[in-house]
Coordinates of C-alpha atoms in Angstrom, one line a residue:
X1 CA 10.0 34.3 -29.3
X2 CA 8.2 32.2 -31.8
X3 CA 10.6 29.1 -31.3
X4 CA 10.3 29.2 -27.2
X5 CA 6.5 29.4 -27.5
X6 CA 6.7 26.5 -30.2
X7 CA 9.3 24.3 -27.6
X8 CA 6.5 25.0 -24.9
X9 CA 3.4 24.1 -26.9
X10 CA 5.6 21.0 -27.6
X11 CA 6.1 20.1 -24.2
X12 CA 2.7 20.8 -22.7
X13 CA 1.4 18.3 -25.2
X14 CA 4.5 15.7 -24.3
X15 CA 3.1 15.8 -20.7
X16 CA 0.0 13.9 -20.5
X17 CA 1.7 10.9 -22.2
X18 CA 3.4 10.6 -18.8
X19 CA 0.8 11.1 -17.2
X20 CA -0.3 7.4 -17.6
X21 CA 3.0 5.5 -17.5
X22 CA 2.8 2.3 -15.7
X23 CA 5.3 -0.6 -14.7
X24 CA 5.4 -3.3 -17.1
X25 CA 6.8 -6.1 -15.4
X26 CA 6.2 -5.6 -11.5
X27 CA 3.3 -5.7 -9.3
X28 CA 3.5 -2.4 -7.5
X29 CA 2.3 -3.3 -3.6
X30 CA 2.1 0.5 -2.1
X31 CA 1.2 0.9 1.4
X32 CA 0.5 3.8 3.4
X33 CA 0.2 4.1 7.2
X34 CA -1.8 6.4 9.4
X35 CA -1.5 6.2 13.4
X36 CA -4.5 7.8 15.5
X37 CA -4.4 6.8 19.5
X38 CA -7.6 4.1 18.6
X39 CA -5.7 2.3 15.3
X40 CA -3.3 1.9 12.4
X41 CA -4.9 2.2 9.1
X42 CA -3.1 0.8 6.4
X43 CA -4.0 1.5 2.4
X44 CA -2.5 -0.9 0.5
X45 CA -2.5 0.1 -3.3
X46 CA -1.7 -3.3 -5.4
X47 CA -0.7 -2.5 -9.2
X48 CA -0.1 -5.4 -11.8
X49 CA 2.2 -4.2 -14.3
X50 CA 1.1 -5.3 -18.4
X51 CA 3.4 -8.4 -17.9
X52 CA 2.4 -9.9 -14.6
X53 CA -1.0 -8.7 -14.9
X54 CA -2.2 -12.5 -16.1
X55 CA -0.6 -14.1 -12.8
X56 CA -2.1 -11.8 -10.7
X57 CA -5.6 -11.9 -12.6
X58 CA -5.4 -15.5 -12.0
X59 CA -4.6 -15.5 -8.3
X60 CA -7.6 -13.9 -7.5
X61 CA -9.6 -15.3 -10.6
X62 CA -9.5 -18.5 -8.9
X63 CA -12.4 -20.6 -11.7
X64 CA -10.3 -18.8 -14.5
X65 CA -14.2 -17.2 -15.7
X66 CA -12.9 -14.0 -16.2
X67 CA -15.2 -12.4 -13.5
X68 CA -14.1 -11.5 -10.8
X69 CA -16.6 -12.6 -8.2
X70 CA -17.1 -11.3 -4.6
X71 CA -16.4 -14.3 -3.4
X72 CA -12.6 -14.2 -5.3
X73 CA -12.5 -11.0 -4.4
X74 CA -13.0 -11.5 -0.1
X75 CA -10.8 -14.3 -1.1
X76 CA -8.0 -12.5 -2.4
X77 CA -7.5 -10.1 0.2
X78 CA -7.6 -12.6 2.3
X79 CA -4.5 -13.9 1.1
X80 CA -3.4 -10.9 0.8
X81 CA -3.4 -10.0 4.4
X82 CA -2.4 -13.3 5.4
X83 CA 0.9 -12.4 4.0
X84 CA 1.4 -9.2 6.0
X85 CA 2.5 -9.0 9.5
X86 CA 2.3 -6.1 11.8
X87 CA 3.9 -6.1 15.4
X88 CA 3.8 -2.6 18.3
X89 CA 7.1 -3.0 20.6
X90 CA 7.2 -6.9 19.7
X91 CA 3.7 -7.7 20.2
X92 CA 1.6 -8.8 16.9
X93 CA -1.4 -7.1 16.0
X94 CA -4.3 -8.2 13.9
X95 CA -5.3 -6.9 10.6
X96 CA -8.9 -6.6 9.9
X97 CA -10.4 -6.3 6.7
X98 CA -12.3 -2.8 5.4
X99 CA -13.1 -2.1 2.2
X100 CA -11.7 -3.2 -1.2
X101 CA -11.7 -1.8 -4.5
X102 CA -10.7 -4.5 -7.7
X103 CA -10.3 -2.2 -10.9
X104 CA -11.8 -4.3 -14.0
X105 CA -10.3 -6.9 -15.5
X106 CA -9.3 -5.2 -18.7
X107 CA -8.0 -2.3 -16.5
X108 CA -5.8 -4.9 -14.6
X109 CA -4.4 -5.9 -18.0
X110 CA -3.6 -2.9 -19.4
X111 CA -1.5 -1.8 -16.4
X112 CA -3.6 0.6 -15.5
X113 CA -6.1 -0.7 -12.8
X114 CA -5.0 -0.7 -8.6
X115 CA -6.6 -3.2 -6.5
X116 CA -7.2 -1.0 -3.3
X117 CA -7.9 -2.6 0.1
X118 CA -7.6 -0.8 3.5
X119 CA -7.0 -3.0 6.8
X120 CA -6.7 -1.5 10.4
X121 CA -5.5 -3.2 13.5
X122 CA -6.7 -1.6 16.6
X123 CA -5.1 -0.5 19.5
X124 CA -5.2 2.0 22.5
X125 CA -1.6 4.4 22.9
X126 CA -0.5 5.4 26.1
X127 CA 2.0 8.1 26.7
X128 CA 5.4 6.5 25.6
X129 CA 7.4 5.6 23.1
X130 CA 6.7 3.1 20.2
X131 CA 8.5 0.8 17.6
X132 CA 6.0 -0.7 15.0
X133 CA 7.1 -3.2 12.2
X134 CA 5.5 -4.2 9.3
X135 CA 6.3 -6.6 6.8
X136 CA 4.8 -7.6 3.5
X137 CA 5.6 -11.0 2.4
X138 CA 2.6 -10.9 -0.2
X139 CA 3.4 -12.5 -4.0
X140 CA 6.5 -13.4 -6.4
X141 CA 9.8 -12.1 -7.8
X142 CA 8.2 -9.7 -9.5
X143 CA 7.0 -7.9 -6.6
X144 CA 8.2 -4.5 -5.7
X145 CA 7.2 -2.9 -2.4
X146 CA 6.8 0.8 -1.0
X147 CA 5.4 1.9 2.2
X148 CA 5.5 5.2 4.2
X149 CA 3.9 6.8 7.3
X150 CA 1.5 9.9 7.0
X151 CA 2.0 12.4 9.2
X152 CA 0.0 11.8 12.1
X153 CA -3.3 14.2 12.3
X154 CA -2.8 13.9 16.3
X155 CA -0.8 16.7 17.7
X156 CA 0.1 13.6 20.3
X157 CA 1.7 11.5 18.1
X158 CA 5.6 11.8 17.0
X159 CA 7.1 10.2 14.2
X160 CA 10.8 9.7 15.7
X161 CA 12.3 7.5 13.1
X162 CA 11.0 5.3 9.8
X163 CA 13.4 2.4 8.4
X164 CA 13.0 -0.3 5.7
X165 CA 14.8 -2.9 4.0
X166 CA 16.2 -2.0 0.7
X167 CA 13.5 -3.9 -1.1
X168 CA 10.6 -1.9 1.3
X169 CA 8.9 -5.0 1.8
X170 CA 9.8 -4.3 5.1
X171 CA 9.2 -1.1 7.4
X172 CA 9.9 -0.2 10.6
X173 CA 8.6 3.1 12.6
X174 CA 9.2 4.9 16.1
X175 CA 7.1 7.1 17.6
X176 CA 5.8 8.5 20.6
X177 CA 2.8 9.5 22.4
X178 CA 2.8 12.5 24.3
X179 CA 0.4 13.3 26.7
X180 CA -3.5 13.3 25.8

């Protein structure tokens, strides 16, 4: 009995340290999708791994002070959203700006810190069926993608079918839009 409670005091304290494992040489761009009748809210969750942490500091630390001003800040996202496209049954849709989050710069460095920004484009659904694509042709090689739908909140909406590319830089969703 001794040894299991031993193994298990051994492994309790083994978890934390996993806890806060980070990529070391990507730059995680996350996104997450939510569909109500009035919009599409994206949440895009941008995470420089130790390695490319410098680049990406210095894409958005555009006088190289090591501040990141508000100005560097609007600017960066600005970028950012320039490189994403989003399109309902062929027809583009515009992506406006919300709030941002930039971690510190230290925090960037370390792997740890997730530039947060949230975009909506906005839109009125009919009864019907849907097919949005999005694509995120944001930063290098070492860019690694993920996005994902949430499950609608609206008893209306239907998620029929998600897709992506392999490398999830692209995403593609059905749905439908039952009666209000």
């Amino acid at each position: 009995m001794t040894r299991i409670a031993s193994f298990a005091a051994i492994a309790l304290l083994a978890l934390p340290a996993s806890a806060f494992a980070h990529r070391l040489d990507e730059y995680l761009q996350a996104t997450t999708l939510n569909i109500t009748h009035s919009d599409i809210s994206l949440h895009l969750r941008l995470t420089p791994g130790v390695d490319v942490a410098e680049g990406v500091i210095g894409q958005i630390d555009r006088n190289g002070d090591g501040n990141l001003s508000l100005a560097e800040q609007v600017g960066y996202v600005s970028r950012v959203t320039q490189g994403l496209s989003l399109s309902i049954n062929g027809r583009p849709s515009q992506l406006i700006a919300g709030e941002a989050y930039f971690p510190s710069v230290a925090a960037m460095k370390a792997g740890t810190g997730t530039i947060d920004i949230h975009l909506r484009a906005v839109t009125e659904f009919q009864k019907g069926k849907y097919r949005l694509i999005y694509r995120n042709r944001g930063s290098g090689p070492d860019t690694v993608w993920l996005v994902n739908c949430l499950f609608p909140q609206d008893t209306a909406i239907h998620v029929l079918q998600q897709g992506r590319s392999e490398d999830q830089s692209s995403y593609t969703l059905d749905f439908s839009v039952s009666a209000l």
